[in-house]
Coordinates of C-alpha atoms and ligand atoms in Angstrom, one line a residue:
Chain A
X1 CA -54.0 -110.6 105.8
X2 CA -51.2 -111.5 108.0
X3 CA -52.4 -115.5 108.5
X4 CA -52.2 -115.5 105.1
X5 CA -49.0 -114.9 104.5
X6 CA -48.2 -116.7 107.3
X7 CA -49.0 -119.9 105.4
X8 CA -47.2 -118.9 102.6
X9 CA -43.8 -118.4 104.8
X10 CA -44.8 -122.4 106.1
X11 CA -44.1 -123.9 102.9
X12 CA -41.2 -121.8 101.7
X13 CA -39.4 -122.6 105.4
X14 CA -40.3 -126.4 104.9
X15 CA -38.9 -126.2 101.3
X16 CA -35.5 -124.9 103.0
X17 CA -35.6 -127.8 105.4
X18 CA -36.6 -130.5 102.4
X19 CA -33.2 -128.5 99.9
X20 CA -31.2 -128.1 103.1
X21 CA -31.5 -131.9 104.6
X22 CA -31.6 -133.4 101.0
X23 CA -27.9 -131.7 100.2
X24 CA -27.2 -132.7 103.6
X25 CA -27.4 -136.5 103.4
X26 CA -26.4 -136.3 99.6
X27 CA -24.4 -133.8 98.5
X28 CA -24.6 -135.0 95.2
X29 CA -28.4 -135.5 95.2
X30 CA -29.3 -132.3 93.5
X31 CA -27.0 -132.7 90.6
X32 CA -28.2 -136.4 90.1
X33 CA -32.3 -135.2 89.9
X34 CA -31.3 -132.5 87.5
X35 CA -29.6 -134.6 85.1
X36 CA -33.1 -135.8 84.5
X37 CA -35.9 -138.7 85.4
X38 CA -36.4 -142.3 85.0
X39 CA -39.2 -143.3 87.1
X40 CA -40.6 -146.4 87.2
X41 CA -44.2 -145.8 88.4
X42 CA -46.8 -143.7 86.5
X43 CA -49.6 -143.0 89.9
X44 CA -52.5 -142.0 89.1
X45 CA -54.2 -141.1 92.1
X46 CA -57.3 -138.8 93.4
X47 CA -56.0 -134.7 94.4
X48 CA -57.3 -135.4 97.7
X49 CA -54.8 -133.7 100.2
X50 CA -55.1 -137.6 102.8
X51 CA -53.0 -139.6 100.2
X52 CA -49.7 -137.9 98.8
X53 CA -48.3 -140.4 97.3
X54 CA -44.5 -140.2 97.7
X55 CA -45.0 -140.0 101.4
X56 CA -47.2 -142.4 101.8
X57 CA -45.4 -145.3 99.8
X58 CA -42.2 -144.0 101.1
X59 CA -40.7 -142.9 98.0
X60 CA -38.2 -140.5 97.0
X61 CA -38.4 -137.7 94.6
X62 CA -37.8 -139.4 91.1
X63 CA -39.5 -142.4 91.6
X64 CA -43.3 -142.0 90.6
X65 CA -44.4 -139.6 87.2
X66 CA -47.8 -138.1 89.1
X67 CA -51.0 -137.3 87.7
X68 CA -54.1 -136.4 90.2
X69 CA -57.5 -135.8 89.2
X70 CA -60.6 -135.5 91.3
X71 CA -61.4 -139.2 92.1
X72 CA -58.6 -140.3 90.2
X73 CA -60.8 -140.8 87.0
X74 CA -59.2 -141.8 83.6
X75 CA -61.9 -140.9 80.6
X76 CA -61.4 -141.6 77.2
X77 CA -61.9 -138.1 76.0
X78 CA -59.7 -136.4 78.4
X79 CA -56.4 -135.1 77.1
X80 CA -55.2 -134.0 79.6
X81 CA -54.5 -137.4 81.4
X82 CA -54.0 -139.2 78.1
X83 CA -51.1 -136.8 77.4
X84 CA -49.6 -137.9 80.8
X85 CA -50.0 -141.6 79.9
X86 CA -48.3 -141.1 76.3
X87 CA -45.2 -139.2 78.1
X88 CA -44.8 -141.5 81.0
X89 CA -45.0 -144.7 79.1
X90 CA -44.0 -143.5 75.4
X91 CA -40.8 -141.6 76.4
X92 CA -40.3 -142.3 80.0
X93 CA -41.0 -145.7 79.5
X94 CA -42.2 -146.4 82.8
X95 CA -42.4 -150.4 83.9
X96 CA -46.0 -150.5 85.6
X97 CA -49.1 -147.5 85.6
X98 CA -50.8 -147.5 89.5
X99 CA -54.5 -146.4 89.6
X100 CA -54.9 -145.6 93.0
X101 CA -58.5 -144.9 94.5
X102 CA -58.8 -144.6 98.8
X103 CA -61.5 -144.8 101.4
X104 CA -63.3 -141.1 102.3
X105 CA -63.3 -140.2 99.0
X106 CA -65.5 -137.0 98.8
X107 CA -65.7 -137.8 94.4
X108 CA -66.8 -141.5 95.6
X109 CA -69.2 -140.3 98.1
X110 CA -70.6 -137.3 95.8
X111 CA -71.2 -140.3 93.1
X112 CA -74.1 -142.2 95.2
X113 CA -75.8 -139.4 94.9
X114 CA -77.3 -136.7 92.4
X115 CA -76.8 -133.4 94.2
X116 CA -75.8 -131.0 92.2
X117 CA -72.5 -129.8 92.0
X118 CA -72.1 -127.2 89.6
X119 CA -71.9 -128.2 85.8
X120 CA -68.3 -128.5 85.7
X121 CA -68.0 -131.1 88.6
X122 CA -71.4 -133.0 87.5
X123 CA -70.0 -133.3 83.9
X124 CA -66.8 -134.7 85.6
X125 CA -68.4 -137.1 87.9
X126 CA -70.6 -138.1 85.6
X127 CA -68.9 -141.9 84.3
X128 CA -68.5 -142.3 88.6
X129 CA -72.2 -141.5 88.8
X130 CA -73.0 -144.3 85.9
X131 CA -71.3 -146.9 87.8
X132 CA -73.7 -146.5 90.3
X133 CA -76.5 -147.3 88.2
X134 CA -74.8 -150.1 86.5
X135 CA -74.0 -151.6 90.0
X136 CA -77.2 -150.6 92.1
X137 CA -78.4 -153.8 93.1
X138 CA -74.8 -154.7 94.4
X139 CA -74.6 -151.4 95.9
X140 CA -77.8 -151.9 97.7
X141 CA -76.4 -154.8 99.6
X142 CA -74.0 -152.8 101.7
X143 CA -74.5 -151.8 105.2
X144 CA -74.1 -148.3 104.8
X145 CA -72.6 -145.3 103.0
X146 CA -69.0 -145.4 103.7
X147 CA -69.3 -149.2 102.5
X148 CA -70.6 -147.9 99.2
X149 CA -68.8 -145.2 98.7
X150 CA -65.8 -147.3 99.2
X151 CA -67.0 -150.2 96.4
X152 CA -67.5 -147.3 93.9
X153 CA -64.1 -146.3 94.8
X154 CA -62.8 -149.7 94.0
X155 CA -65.4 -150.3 90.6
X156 CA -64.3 -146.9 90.0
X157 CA -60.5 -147.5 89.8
X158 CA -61.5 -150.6 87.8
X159 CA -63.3 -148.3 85.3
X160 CA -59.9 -146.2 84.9
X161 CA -57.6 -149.1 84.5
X162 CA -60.2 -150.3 81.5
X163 CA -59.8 -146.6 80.0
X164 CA -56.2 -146.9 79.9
X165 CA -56.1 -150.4 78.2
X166 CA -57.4 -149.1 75.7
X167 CA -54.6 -146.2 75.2
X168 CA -52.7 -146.7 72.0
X169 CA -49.5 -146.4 73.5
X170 CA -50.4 -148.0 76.9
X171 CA -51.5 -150.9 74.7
X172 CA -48.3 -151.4 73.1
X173 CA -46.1 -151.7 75.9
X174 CA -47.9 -154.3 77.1
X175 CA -47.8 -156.2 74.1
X176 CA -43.9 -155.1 73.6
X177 CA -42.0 -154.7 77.2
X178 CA -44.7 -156.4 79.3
X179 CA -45.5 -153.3 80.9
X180 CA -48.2 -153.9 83.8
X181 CA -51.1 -152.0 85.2
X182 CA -52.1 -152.4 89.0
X183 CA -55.4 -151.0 91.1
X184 CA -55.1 -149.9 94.9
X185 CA -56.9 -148.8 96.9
X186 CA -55.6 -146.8 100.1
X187 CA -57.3 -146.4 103.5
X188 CA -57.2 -143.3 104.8
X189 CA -58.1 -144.1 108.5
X190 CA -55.2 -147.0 108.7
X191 CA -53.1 -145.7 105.7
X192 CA -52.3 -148.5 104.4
X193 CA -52.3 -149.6 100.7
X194 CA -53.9 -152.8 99.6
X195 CA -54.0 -154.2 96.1
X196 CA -57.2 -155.0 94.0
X197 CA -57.7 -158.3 92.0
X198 CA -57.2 -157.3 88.5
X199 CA -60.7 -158.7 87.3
X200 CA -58.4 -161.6 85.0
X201 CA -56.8 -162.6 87.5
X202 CA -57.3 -164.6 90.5
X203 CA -54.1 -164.9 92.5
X204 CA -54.3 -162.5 95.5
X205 CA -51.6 -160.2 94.2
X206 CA -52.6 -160.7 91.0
X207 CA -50.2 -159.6 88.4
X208 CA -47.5 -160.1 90.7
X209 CA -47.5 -163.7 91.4
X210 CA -44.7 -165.1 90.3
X211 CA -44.3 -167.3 87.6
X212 CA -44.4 -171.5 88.6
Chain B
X1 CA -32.8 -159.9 81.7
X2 CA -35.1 -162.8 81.1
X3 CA -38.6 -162.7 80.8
X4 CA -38.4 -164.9 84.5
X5 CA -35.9 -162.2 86.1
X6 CA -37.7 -158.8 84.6
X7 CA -41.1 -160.6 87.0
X8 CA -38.5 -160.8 89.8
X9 CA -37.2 -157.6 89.8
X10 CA -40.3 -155.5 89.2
X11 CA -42.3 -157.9 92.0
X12 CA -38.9 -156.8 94.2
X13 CA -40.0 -152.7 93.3
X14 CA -43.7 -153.8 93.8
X15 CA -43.1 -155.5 97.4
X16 CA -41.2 -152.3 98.0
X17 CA -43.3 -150.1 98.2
X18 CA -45.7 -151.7 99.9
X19 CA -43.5 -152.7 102.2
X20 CA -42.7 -149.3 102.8
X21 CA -46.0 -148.0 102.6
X22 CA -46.6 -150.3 105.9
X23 CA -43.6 -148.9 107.7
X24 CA -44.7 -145.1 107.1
X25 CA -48.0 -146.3 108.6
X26 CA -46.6 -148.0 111.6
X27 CA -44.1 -145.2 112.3
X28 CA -47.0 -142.2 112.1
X29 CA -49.3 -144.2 114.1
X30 CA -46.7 -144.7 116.6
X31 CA -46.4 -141.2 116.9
X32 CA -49.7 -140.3 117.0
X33 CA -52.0 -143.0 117.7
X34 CA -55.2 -140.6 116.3
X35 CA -53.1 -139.7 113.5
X36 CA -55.2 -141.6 111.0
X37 CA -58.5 -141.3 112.6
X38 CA -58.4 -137.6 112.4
X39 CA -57.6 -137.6 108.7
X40 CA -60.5 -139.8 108.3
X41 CA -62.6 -137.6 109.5
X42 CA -62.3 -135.2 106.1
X43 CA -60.1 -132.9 104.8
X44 CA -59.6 -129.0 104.9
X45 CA -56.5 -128.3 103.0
X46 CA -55.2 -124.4 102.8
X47 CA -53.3 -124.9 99.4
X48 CA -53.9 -125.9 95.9
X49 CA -51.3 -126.9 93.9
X50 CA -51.0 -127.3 90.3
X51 CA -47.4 -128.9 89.6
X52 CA -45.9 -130.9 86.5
X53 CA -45.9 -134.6 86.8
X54 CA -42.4 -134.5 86.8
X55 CA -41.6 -137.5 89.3
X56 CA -38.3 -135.2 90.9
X57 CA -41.1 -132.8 92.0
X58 CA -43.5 -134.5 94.9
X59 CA -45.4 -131.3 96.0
X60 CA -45.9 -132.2 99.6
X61 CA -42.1 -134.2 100.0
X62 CA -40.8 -130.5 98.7
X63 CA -43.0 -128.1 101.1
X64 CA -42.4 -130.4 104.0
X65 CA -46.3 -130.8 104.0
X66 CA -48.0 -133.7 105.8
X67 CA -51.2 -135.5 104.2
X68 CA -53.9 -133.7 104.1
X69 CA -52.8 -130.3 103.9
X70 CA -52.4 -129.6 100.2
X71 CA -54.8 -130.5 97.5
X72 CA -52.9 -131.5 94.3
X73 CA -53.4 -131.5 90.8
X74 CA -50.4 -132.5 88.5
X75 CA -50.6 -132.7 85.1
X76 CA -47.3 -132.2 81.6
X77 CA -46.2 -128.6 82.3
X78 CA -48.4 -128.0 85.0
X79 CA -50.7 -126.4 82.5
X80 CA -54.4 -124.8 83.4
X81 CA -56.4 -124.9 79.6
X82 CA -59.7 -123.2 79.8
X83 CA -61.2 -126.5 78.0
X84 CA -60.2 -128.9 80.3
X85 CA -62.3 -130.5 82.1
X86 CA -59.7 -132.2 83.9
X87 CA -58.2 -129.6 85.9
X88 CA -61.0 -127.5 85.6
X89 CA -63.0 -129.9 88.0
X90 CA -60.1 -129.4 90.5
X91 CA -60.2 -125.9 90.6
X92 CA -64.1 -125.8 90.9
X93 CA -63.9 -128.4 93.9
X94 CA -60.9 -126.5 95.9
X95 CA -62.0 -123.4 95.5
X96 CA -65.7 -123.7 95.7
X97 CA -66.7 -127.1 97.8
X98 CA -62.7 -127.0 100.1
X99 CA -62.7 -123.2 100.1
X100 CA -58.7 -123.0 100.2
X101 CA -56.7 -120.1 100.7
X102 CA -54.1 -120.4 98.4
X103 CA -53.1 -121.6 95.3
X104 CA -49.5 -122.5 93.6
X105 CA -48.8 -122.9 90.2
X106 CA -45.6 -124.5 90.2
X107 CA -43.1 -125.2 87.4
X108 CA -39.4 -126.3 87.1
X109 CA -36.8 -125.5 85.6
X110 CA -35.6 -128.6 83.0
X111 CA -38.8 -128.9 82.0
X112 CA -39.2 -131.8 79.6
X113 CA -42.3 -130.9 78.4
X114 CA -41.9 -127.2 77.8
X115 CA -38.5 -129.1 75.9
X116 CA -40.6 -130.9 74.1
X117 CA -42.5 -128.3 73.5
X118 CA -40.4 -126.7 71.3
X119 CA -38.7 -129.4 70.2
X120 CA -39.8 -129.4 66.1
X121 CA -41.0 -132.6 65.9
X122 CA -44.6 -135.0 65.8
X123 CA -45.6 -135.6 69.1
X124 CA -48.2 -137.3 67.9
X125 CA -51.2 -137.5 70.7
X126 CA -49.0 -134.8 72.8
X127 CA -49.4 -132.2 70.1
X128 CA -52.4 -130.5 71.4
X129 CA -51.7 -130.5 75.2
X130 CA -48.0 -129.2 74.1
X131 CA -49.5 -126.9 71.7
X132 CA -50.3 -124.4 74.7
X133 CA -46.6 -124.4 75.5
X134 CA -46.1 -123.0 72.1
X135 CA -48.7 -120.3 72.4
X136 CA -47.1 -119.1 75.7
X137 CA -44.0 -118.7 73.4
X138 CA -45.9 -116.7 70.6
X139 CA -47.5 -114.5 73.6
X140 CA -44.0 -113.8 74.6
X141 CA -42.0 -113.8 71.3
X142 CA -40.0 -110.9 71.5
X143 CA -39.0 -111.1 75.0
X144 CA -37.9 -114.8 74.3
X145 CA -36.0 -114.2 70.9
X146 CA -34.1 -111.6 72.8
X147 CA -32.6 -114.5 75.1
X148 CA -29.5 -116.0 73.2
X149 CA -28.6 -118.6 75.5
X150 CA -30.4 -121.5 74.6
X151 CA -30.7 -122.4 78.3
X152 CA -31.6 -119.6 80.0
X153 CA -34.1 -119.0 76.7
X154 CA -35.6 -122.5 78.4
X155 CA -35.3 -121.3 81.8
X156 CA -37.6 -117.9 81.0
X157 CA -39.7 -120.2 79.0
X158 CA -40.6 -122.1 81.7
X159 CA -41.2 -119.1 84.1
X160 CA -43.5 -117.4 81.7
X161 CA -45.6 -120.6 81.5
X162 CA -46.4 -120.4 84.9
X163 CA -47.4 -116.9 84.5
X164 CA -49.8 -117.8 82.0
X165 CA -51.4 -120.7 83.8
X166 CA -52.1 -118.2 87.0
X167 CA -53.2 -116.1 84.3
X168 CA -55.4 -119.0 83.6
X169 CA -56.5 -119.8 86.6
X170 CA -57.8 -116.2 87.4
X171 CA -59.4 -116.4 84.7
X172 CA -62.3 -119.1 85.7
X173 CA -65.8 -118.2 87.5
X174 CA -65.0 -120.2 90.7
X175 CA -61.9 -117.8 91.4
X176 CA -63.2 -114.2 90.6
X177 CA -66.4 -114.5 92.8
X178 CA -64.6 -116.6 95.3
X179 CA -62.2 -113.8 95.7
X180 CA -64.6 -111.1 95.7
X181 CA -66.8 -112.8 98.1
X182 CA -64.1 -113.7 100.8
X183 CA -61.2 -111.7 99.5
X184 CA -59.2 -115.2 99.2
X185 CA -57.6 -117.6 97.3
X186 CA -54.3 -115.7 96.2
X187 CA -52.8 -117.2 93.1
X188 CA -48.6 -117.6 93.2
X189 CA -46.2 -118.8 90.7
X190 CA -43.4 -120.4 91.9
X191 CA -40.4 -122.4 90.2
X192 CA -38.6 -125.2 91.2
X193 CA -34.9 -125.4 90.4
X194 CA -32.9 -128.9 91.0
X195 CA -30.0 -127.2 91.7
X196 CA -30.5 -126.1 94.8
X197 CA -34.0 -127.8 95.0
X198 CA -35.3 -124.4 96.3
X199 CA -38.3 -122.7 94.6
X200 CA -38.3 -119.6 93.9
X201 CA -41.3 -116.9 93.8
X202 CA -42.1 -115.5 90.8
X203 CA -43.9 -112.7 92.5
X204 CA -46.9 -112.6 91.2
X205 CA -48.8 -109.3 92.0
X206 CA -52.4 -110.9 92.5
X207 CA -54.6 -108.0 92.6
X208 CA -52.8 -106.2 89.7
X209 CA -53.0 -109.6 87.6
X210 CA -56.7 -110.3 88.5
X211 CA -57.4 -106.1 87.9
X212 CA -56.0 -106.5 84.3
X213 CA -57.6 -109.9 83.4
X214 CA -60.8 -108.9 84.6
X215 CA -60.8 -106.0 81.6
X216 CA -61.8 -108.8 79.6
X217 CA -62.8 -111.9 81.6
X218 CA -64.8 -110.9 84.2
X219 CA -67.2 -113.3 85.3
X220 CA -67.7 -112.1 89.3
X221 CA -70.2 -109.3 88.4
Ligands
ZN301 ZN1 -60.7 -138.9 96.4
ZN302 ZN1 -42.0 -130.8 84.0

């Protein structure tokens, strides 16, 4: 039992470090996070332990409100990430919602197939599993698994970012502050982010192009 | 700020992060050139963790954890509902498919959504997932009333949430056989306070918690 414990003592000695450092180069940084949030950034990403998202966009705690599902999917009938929406854009008012898929994704990858999984996980990876079938003959084009896997990904982050248009409150602040939804993908074996062509529009950088 | 300068700024935040995103790259690779390629081989993370969304709170930033060592679900009030597919899916994968060791139910202190829990008021579409906030209350009533200071009412409030939610937790198939099959994964509540930015163990006795739910929940015989 002692490994155990063992990794337990690892993340309450890195906490330490994280409190003691933080005060360290702020004093005043603990008093300013409790006074409360304003983050800009509602991610939306997949719970897969390769993409963290603070570290990897080099962000600092209090700048992205964080929801992560298995292969960060949005459904329609799923509470659980629409009450996370309806906080972060209702009340936090956050300027831009991030859907962010990645390469190696074990969701993805279970998708181009129909193993069974258990009920649970079938019933969740079900809409990913349907996008296969929608996009077979695309699918079939590609040179290999990891190719596949990787588009499903990407038509799979599409899928979520159509969900969320259709949130009531998401669909307000568009209309009303100009709030603005973004797809990325991230790649797990170069770690780097890049940014999907919203399907409207054709500027590389889509949404983000700036105005002539 | 015109419509012209709001598009500047937030392409300024956009650019940022990706900007940053590259530099975090560069810098890891340059310390370890197979850095990436050995993530990409797959993952085999020791912890779950189940956190609020709370953007103050990056689970991995606070742990000192690199990427891929802790599999993350985060969700208002780092709740675990026995409906929800949602999180459901997350235990059933890292429990049963990632096999990890440990898992962390983590809440904070200044809560906004255990405050707006309480908070007597139409949430509208937040009702129901706040709801279970309420019922943790209702399940703790007396010990809760007791507490006069409105803060430190909040602050127990908060720490009996994540009680419940391990409660929760051991309360699903994928635990209970995991457990008895392997002995392993151990449930914890923790808290995070932003004063200190320290968490703190709520000391969770495991085997007495899973003994006591499995009265009336077992599902590993
Ligand atoms: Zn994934
Ligand atoms: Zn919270």
């Amino acid at each position: 039992m002692a490994s155990y414990q063992d990794a337990i003592d690892r993340l309450v000695a890195g906490n330490r470090v994280y409190a003691q450092r933080t005060a360290e180069r702020d004093p005043n940084a603990f008093s300013e996070l409790s006074k409360g949030q304003a983050p800009e950034v509602l991610w939306i990403g997949c719970a897969d332990s390769r993409v963290p998202e603070t570290t990897i966009c080099g962000c600092r705690p209090g700048d992205l409100f964080v929801h992560r599902n298995i292969a960060n999917s949005v459904q329609g009938d799923d509470i659980n990430a629409a009450s996370v929406v309806e906080y972060a854009v209702t009340h936090l008012k956050v300027k831009k919602v991030v859907v962010c898929g990645h390469t190696k994704c074990g969701g993805a990858a279970a998708s181009l197939g129909d193993a069974d999984l258990g009920v649970m996980l079938n019933t969740w990876l079900h809409p990913i599993r349907e996008l296969r079938r929608t996009h077979k003959s695309e699918l079939d084009r590609l040179p290999d698994d990891d190719a596949r896997a990787l588009r499903v990904a990407e038509l799979n982050v599409q899928q979520s970012l159509d969900v969320l248009k259709q949130h009531p409150a998401i669909k307000k602040a568009v209309n009303d502050r100009g709030l603005s939804l973004h797809g990325v993908i991230y790649d797990i074996g170069h770690g780097q982010l890049r940014l999907l062509d919203d399907a409207g529009v054709k500027k590389a950088n889509g949404l983000w192009a700036a105005p002539n | 700020m015109s419509d012209k300068e709001t598009k500047k700024y937030l392409q300024q935040s956009h650019d940022k992060i990706f900007e940053s995103n590259k530099k975090w790259a560069e810098e890891m690779k340059t310390k370890n050139p197979e850095f990436f390629d050995k993530l990409s081989e797959g993952q085999a993370p020791d912890y779950l963790w189940i956190g609020c969304s709370d953007s103050r709170i990056p689970a991995e930033a606070i742990t000192g954890l690199g990427p891929g060592e802790m599999f993350i679900h985060r969700n208002i009030a780092n709740l675990v509902c026995n409906t929800d597919l949602n999180v459901m899916s997350v235990v059933n994968y890292a429990v049963r498919h990632l096999k990890v060791k440990h898992i962390i139910v983590c809440g904070h202190y200044g809560c906004g959504g255990v405050k707006a829990a309480m908070t007597p008021q139409d949430l509208g579409l937040l009702n129901p997932w706040l709801r279970n906030i309420r019922d943790v209350y209702r399940l703790h009533e007396q010990e809760l009333d007791g507490i006069t200071d409105e803060a430190e009412r909040y602050d127990r409030l908060v720490e009996l949430n994540v009680v419940e939610q391990c409660r929760n937790v051991i309360k699903t198939a994928a635990i209970q056989q995991a457990y008895k099959r392997d002995g392993f994964p151990i449930v914890h509540g923790w808290v995070f306070g932003f004063r200190d930015g320290l968490l703190k163990d709520l000391k969770i006795d495991f085997e007495k918690m899973l003994g006591e739910i499995q009265k009336i929940y077992n599902l590993a015989d």
